[in-house]
mmCIF file of C-alpha atoms and ligand atoms in Angstrom:
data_model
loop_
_atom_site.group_PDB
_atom_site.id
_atom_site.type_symbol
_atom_site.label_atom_id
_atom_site.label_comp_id
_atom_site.label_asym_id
_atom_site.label_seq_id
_atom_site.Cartn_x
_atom_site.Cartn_y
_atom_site.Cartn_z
ATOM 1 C CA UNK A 1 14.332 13.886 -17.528
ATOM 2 C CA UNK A 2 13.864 12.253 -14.175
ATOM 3 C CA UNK A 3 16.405 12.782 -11.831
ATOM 4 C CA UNK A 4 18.581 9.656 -10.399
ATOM 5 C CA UNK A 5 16.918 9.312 -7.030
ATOM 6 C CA UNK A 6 18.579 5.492 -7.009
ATOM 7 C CA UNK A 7 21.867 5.203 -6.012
ATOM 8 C CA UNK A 8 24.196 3.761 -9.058
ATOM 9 C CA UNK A 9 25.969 0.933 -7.154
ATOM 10 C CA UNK A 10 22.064 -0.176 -6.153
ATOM 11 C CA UNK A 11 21.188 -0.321 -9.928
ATOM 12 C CA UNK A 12 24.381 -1.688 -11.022
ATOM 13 C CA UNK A 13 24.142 -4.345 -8.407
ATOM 14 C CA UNK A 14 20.534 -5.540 -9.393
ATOM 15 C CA UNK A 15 21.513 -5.781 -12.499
ATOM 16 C CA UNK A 16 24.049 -7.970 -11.965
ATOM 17 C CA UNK A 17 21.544 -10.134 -10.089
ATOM 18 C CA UNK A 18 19.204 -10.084 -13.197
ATOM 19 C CA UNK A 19 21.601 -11.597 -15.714
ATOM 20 C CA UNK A 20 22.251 -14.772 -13.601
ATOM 21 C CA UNK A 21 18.568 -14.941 -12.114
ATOM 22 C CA UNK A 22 16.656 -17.751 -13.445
ATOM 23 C CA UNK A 23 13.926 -18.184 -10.648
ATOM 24 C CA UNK A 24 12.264 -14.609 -9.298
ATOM 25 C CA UNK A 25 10.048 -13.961 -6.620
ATOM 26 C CA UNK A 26 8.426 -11.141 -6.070
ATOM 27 C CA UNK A 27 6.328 -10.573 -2.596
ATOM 28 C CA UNK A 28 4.704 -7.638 -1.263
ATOM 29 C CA UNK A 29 2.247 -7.113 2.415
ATOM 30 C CA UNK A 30 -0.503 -8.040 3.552
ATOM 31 C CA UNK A 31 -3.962 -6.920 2.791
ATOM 32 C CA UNK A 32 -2.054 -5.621 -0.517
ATOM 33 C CA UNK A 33 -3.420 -3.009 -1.777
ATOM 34 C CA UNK A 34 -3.221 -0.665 -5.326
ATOM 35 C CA UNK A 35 0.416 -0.098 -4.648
ATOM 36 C CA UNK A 36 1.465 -3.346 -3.233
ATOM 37 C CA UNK A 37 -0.305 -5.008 -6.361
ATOM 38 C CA UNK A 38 0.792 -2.181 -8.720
ATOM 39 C CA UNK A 39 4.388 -2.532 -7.975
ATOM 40 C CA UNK A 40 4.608 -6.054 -7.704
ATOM 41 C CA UNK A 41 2.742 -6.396 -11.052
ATOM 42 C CA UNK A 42 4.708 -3.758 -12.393
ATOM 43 C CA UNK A 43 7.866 -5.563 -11.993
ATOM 44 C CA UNK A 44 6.482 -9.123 -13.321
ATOM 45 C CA UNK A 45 5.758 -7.468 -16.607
ATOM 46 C CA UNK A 46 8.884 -6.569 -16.560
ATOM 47 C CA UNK A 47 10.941 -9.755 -15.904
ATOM 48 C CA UNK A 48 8.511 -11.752 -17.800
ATOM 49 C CA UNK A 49 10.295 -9.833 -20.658
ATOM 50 C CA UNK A 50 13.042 -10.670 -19.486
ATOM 51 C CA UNK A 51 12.378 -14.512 -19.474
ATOM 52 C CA UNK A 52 12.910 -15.192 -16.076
ATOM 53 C CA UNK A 53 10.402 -17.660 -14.312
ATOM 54 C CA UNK A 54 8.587 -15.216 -11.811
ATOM 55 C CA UNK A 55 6.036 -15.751 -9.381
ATOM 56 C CA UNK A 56 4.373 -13.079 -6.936
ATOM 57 C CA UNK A 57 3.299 -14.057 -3.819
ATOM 58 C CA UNK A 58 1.035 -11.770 -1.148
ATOM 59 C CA UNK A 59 0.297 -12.929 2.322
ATOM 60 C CA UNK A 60 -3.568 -12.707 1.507
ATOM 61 C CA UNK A 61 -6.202 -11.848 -1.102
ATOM 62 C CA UNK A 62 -6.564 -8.411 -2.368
ATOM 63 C CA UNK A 63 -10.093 -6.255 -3.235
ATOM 64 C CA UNK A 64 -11.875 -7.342 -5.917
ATOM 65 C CA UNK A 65 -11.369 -3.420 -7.955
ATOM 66 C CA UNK A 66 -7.476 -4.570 -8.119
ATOM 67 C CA UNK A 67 -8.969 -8.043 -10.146
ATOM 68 C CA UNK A 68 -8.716 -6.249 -13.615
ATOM 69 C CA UNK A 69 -5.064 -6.290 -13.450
ATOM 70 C CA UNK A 70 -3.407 -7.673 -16.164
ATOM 71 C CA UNK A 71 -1.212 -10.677 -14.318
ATOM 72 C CA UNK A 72 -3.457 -10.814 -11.274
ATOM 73 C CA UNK A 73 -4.913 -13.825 -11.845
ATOM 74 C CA UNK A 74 -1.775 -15.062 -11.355
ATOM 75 C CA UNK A 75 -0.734 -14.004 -8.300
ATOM 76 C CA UNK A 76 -0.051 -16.667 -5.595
ATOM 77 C CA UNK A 77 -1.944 -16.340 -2.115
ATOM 78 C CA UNK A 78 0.585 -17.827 0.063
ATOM 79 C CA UNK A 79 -2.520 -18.302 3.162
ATOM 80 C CA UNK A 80 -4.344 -20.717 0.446
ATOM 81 C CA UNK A 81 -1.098 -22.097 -1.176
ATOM 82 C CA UNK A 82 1.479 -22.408 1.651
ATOM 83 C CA UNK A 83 3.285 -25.297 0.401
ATOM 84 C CA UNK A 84 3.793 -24.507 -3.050
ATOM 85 C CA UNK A 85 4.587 -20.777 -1.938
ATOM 86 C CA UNK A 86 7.284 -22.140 0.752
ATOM 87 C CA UNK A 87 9.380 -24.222 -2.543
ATOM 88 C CA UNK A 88 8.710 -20.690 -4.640
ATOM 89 C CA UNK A 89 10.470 -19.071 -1.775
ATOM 90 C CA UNK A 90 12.734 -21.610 -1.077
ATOM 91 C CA UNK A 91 14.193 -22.451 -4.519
ATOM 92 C CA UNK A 92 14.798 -18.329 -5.787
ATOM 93 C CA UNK A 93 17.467 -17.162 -7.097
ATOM 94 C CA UNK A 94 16.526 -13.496 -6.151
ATOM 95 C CA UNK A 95 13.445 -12.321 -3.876
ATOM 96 C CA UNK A 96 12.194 -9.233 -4.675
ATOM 97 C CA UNK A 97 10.373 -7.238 -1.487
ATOM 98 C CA UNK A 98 8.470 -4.476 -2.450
ATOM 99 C CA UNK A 99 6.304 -2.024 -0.490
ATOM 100 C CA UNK A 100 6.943 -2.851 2.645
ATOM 101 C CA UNK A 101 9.696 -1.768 5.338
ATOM 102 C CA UNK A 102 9.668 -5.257 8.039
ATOM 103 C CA UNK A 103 9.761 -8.501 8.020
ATOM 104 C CA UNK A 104 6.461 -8.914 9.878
ATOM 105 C CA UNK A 105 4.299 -6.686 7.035
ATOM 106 C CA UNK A 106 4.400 -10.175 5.253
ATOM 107 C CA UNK A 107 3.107 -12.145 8.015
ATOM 108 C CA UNK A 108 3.940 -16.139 8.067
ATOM 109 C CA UNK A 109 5.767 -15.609 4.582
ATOM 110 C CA UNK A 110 8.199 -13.655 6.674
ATOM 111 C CA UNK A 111 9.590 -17.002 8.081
ATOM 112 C CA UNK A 112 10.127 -18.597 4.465
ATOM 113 C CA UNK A 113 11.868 -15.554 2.963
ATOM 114 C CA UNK A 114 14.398 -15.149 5.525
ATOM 115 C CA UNK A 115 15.086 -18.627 5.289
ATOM 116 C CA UNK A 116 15.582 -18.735 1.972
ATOM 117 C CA UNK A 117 18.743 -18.803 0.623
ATOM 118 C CA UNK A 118 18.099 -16.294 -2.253
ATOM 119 C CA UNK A 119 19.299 -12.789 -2.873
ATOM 120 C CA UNK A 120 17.117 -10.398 -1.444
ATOM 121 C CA UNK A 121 16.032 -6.787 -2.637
ATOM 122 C CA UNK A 122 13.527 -4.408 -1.185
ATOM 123 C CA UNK A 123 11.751 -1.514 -3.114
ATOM 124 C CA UNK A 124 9.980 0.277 -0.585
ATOM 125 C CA UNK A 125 8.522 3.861 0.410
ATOM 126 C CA UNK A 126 8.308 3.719 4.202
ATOM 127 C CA UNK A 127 10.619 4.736 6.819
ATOM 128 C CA UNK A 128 13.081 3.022 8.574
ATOM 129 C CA UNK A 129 13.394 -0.029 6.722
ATOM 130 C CA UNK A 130 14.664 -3.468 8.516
ATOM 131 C CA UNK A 131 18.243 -4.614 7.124
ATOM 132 C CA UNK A 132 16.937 -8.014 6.087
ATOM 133 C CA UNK A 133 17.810 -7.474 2.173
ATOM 134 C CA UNK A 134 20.923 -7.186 0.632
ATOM 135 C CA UNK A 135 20.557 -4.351 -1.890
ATOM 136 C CA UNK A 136 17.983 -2.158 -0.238
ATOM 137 C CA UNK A 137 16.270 0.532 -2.351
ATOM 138 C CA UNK A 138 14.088 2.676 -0.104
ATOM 139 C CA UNK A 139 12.980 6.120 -0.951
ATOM 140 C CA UNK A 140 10.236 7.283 1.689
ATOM 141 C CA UNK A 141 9.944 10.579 -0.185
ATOM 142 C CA UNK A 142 8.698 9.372 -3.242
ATOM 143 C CA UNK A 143 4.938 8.670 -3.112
ATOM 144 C CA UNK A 144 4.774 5.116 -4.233
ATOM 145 C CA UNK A 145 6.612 2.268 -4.655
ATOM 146 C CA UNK A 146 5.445 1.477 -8.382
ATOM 147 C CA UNK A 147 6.773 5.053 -9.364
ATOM 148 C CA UNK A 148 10.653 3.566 -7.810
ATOM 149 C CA UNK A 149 9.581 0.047 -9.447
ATOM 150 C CA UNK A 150 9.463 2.172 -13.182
ATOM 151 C CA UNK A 151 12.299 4.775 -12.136
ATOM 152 C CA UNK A 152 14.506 1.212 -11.708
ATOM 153 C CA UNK A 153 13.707 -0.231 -15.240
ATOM 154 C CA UNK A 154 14.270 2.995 -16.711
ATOM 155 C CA UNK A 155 17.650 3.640 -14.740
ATOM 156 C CA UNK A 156 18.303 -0.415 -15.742
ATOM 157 C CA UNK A 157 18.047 0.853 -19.207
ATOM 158 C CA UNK A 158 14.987 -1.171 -19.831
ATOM 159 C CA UNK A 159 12.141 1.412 -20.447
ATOM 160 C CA UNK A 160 11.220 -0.063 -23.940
ATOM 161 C CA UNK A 161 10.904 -3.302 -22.351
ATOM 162 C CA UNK A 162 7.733 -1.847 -20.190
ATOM 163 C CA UNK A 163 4.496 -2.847 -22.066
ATOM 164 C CA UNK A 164 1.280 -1.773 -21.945
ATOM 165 C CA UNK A 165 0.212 -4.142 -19.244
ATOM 166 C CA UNK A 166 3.228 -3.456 -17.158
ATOM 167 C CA UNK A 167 2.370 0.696 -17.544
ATOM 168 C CA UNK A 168 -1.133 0.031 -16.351
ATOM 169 C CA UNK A 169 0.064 -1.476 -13.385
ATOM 170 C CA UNK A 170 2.523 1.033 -12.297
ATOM 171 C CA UNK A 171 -0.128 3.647 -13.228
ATOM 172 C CA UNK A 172 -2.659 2.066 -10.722
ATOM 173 C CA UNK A 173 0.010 1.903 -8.016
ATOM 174 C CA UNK A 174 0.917 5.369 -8.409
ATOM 175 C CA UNK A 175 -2.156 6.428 -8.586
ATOM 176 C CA UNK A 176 -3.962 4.753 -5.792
ATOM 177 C CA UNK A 177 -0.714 5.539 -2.894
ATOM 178 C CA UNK A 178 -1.434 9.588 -4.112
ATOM 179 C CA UNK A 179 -5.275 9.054 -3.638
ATOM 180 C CA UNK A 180 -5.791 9.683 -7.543
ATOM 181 C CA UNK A 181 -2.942 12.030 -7.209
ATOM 182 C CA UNK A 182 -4.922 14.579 -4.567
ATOM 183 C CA UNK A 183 -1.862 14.190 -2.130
ATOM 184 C CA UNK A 184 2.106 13.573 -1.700
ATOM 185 C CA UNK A 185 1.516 14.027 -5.184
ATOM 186 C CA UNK A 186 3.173 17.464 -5.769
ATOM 187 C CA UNK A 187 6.520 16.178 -7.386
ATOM 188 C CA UNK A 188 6.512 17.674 -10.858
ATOM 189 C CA UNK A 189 8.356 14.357 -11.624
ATOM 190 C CA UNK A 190 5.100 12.111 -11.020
ATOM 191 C CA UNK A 191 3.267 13.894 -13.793
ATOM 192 C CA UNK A 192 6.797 13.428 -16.161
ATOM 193 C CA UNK A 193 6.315 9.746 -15.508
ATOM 194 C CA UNK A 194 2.625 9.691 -16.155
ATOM 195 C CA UNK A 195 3.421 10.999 -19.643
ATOM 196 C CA UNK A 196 5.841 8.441 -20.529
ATOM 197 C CA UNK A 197 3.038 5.480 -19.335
ATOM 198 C CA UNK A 198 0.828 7.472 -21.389
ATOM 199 C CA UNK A 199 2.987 6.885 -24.648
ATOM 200 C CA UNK A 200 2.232 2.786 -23.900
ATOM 201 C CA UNK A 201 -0.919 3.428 -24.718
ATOM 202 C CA UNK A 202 -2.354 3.591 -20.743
ATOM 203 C CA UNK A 203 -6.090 4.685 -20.549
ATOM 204 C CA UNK A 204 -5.695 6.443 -16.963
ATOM 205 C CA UNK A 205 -9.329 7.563 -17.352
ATOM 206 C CA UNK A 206 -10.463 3.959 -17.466
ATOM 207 C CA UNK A 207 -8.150 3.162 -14.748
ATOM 208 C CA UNK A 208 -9.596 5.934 -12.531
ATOM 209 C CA UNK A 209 -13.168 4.386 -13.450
ATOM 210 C CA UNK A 210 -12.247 0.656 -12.575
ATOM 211 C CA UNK A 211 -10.128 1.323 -9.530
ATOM 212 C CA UNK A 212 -12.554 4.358 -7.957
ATOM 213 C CA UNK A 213 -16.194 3.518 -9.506
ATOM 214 C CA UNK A 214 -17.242 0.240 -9.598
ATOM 215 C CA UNK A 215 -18.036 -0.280 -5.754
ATOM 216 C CA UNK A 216 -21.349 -2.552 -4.457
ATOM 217 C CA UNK A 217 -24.521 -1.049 -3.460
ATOM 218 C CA UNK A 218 -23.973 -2.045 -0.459
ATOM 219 C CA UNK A 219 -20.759 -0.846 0.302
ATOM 220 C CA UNK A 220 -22.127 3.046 -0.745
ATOM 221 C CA UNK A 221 -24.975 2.420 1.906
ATOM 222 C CA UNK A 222 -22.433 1.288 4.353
ATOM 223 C CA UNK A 223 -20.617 4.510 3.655
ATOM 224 C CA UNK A 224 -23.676 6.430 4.376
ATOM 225 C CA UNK A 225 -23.942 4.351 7.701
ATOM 226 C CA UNK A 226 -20.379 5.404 9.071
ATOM 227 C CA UNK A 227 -20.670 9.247 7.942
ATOM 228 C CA UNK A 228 -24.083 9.659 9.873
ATOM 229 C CA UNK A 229 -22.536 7.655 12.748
ATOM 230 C CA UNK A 230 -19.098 10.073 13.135
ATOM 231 C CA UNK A 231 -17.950 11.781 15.649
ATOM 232 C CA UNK A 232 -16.294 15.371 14.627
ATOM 233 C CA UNK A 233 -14.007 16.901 17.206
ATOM 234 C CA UNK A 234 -14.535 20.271 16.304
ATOM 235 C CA UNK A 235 -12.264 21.841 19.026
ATOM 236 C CA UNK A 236 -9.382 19.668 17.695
ATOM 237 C CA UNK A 237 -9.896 19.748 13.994
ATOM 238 C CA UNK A 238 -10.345 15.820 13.960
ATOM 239 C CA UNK A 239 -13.156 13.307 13.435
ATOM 240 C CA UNK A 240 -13.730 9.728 14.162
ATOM 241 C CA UNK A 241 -15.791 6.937 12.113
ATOM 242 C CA UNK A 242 -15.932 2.825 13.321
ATOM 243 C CA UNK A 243 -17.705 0.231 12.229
ATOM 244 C CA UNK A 244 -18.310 -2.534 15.206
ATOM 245 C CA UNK A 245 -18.984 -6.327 13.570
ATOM 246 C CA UNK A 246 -22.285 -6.033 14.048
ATOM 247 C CA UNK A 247 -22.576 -3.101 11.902
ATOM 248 C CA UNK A 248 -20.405 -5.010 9.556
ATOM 249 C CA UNK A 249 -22.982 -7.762 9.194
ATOM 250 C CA UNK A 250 -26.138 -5.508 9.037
ATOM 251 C CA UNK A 251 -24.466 -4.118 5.856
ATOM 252 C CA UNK A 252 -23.038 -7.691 4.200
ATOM 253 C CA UNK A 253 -19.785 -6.107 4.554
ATOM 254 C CA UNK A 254 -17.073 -7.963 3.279
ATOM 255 C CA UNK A 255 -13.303 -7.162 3.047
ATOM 256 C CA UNK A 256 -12.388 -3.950 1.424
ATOM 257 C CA UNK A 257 -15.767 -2.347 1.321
ATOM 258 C CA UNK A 258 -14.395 0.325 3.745
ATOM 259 C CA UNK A 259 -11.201 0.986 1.443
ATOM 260 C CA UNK A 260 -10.684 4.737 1.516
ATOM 261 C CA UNK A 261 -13.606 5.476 4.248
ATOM 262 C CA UNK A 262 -10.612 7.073 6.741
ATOM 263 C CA UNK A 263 -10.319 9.893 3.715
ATOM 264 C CA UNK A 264 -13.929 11.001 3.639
ATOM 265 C CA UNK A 265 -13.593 13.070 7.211
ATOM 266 C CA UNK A 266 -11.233 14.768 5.759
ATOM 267 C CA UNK A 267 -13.133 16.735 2.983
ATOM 268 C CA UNK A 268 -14.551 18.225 5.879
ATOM 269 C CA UNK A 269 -13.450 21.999 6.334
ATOM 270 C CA UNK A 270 -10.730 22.719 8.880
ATOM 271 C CA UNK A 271 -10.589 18.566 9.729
ATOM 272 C CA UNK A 272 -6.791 17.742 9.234
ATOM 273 C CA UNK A 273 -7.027 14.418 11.663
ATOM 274 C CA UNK A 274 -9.320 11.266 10.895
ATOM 275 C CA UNK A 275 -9.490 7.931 12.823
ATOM 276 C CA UNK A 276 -11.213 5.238 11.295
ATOM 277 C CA UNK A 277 -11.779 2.048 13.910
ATOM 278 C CA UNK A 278 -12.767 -1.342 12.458
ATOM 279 C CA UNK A 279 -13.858 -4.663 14.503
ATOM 280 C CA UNK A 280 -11.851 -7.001 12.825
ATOM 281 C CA UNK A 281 -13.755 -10.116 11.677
ATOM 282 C CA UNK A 282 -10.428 -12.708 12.296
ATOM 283 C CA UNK A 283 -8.604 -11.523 15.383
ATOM 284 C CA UNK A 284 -9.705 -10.085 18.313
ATOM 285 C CA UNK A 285 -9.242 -6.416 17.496
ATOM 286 C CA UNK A 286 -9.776 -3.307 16.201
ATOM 287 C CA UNK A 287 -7.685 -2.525 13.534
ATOM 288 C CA UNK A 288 -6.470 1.526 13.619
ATOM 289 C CA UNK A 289 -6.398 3.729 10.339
ATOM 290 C CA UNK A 290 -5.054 7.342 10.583
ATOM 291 C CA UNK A 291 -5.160 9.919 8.179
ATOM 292 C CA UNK A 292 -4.147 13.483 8.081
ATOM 293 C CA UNK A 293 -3.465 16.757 5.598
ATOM 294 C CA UNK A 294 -0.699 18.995 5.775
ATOM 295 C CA UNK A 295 1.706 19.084 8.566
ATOM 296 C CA UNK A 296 0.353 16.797 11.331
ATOM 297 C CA UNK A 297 2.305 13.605 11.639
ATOM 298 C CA UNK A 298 -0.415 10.479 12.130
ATOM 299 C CA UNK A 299 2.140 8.042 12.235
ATOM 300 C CA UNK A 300 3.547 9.623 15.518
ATOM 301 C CA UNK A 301 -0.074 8.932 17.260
ATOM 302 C CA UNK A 302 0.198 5.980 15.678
ATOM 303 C CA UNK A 303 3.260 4.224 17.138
ATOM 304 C CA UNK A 304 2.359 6.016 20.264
ATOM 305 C CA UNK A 305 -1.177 5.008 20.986
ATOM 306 C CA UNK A 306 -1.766 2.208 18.816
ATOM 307 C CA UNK A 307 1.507 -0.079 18.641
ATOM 308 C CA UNK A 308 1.655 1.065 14.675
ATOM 309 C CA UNK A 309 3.547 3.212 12.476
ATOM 310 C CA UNK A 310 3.624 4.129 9.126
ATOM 311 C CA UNK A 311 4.058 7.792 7.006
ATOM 312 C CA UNK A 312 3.380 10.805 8.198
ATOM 313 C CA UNK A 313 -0.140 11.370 6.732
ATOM 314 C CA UNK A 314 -1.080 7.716 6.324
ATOM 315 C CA UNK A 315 -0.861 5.511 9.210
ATOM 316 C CA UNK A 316 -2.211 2.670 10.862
ATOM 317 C CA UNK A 317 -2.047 0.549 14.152
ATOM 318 C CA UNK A 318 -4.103 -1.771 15.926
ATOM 319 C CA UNK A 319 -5.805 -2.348 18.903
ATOM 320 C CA UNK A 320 -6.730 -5.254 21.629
ATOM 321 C CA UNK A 321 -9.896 -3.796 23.712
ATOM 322 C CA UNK A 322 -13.421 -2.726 22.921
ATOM 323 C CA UNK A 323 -14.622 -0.482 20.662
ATOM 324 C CA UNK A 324 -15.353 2.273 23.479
ATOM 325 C CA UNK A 325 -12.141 1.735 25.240
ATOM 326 C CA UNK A 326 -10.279 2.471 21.317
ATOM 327 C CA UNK A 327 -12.189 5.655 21.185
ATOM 328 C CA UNK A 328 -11.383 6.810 24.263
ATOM 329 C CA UNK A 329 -7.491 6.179 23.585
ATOM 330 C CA UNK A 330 -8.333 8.056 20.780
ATOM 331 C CA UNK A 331 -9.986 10.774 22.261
ATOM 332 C CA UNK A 332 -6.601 10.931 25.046
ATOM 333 C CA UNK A 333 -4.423 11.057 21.712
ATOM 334 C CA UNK A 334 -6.490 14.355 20.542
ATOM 335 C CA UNK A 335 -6.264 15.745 23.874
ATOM 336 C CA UNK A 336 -2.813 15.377 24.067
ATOM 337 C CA UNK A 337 -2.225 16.709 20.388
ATOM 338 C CA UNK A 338 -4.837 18.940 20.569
ATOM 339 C CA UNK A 339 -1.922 21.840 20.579
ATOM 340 C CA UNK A 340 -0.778 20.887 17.206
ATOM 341 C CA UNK A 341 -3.971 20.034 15.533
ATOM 342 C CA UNK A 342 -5.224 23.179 16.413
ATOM 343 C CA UNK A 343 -2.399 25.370 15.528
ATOM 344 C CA UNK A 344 -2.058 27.647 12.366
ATOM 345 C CA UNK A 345 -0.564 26.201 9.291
HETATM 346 P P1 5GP B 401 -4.153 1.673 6.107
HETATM 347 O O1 5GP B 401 -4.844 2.677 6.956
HETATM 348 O O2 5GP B 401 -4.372 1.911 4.664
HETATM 349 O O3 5GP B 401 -4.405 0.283 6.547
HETATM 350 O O4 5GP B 401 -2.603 1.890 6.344
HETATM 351 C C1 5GP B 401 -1.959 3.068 5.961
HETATM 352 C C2 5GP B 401 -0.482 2.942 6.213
HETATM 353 O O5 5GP B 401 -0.266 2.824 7.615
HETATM 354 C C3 5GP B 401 0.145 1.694 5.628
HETATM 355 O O6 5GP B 401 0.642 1.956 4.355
HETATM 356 C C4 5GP B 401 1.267 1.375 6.591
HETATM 357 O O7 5GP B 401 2.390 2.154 6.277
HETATM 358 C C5 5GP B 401 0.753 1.889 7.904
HETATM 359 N N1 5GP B 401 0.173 0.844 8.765
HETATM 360 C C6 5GP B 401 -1.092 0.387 8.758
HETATM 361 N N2 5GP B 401 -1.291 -0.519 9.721
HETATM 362 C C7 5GP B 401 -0.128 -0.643 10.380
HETATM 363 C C8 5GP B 401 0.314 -1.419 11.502
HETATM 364 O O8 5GP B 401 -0.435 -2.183 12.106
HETATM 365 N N3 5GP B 401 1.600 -1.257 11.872
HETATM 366 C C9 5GP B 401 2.438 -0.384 11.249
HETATM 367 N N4 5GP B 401 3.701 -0.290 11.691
HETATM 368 N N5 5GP B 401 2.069 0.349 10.203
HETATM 369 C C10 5GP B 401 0.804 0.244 9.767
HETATM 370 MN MN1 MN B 402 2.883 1.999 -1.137
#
């Protein structure tokens, strides 16, 4: 049994929205990634069994190793199809936010869904969500918003409703926010829901295989690049890897090909900090990942160095300087940390 981490009158309430709901929208952030697609799929499974006409929308494409997705293809791109994405948004009945905690996470689509007129619901994992939705479900301890997408249906009453497709889905969500479930992934409940995916007929070993192992050639030698290029800070248990533009055209990088890169650092012994600094290719600067094990809360350096946020062992910011001028923020971040990186668990 999983216990009822969503609060009755929330359930009870969406429900109620679901009976008179003709038109659905579901939208997650940008750069979506396994859980923002997860979820979002997850949930259109889900209402398509319920015969509602539902569309997801994400600010801008996702990595190709999300494309096997049953229902991706038709996910709407609302940078390449503004004006049909605007009417979507315009004419719902109920807007569904999920996996994401403010308005700005969903760049220019921001504008359109607080315009709208529709009801509004967010699903979401992060802390200190914005008040822009009426029923707001957010649960920042549970590791993944496609775990709170399937603990909804179920609460809903709905859990024979969740196909095969729809189980895959939440399975890659979950499974991708918990790193293949190698952290926040110690709630005995996570492996109770696994089970029940696994009795639609999920192959989570296939999963694991398409999501983790089917990468380019040249984004493994582009891995190789960055890890001979780091920085370790031994004296503060921390380690730094970039990749300038240049870099990124030496290697043919293209978007996502240094998905999960701020992790490696970390399989380093006694390394419980990693900074991962990328020139990005559209604006003029360096976009901030942060990653850390155990106690050590990323998201506070985040917020404080690099105008970001996020949780507490997964963070990100960004930057508007050089590369140099980012590490050396950096580098004043460990120094003024260095008393908690360094001290005992
Ligand atoms: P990633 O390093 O995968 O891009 O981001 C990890 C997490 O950090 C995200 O799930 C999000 O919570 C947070 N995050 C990343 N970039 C930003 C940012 O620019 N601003 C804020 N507030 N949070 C961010
Ligand atoms: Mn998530």
């Amino acid at each position: 049994m999983l216990s009822k981490i969503i609060r009755q009158a929330d359930i009870d309430h969406f429900s109620k929205w679901l009976e008179r709901a003709e038109k659905m929208v579901i939208v997650s952030h940008i750069s979506p990634d396994g859980d923002a697609i997860g979820s979002s799929l997850g949930l259109w499974h889900f209402l398509n069994s319920q015969e509602k006409t539902v569309n997801v929308i994400v600010p801008n494409a996702f990595p190709d190793f999300l494309k096997w997705m049953p229902g991706s293809k038709d996910i709407l791109l609302y940078d390449k199809y503004k004006e049909f994405a605007d009417q979507l948004i315009a004419e719902a009945d109920v807007i569904c936010c999920l996996d994401f905690n403010a308005i700005h996470r969903i760049d220019a689509m921001g504008e359109a869904v607080l315009a709208s007129p529709a009801r509004k619901i967010l699903i979401d994992h992060h802390l200190d969500p914005e008040p822009f939705c009426r029923i707001t479900i957010s649960h920042p301890e549970i590791s993944s918003t496609s775990e709170l997408v399937f603990r909804l249906i179920c609460r809903m009453g709905y859990f024979n409703e969740i196909t095969k497709e729809g189980a895959e889905c939440i399975y890659t969500g979950m499974m991708t926010d918990t790193g293949g479930f190698t952290y926040n992934s110690n709630n005995r409940e996570i492996y109770f829901i696994i089970s029940e995916l696994l009795s639609k007929g999920i192959d989570k070993d296939d999963i694991y295989r398409k999501v983790f192992n089917t990468y380019s050639e040249s984004r493994l030698r582009l891995m190789g690049y960055v890890l001979t290029q780091m920085r370790v800070y031994t004296d503060c248990n921390a380690a730094l890897i970039s990749l300038t533009k240049k870099e990124q055209r030496r290697f043919n990088y293209i978007r996502g090909d240094s998905e999960g890169f701020v992790n490696i650092p970390l399989s380093i012994k006694n390394v419980v900090f990693s900074c991962f600094l990328r020139e990005d290719t559209e604006k003029p600067m360096i976009k901030i990942s942060l990653r850390s094990v155990g106690k050590f809360p990323c998201n506070q350096v985040a917020s404080e160095f690099f105008n970001g946020g996020g949780h507490l062992n997964a963070s990100g910011g960004e930057f508007y300087g050089t590369m140099d001028e980012a590490r050396e923020v950096f580098e004043a971040a460990l120094n003024k940390y260095k008393p908690l990186l360094t001290a005992q668990p």
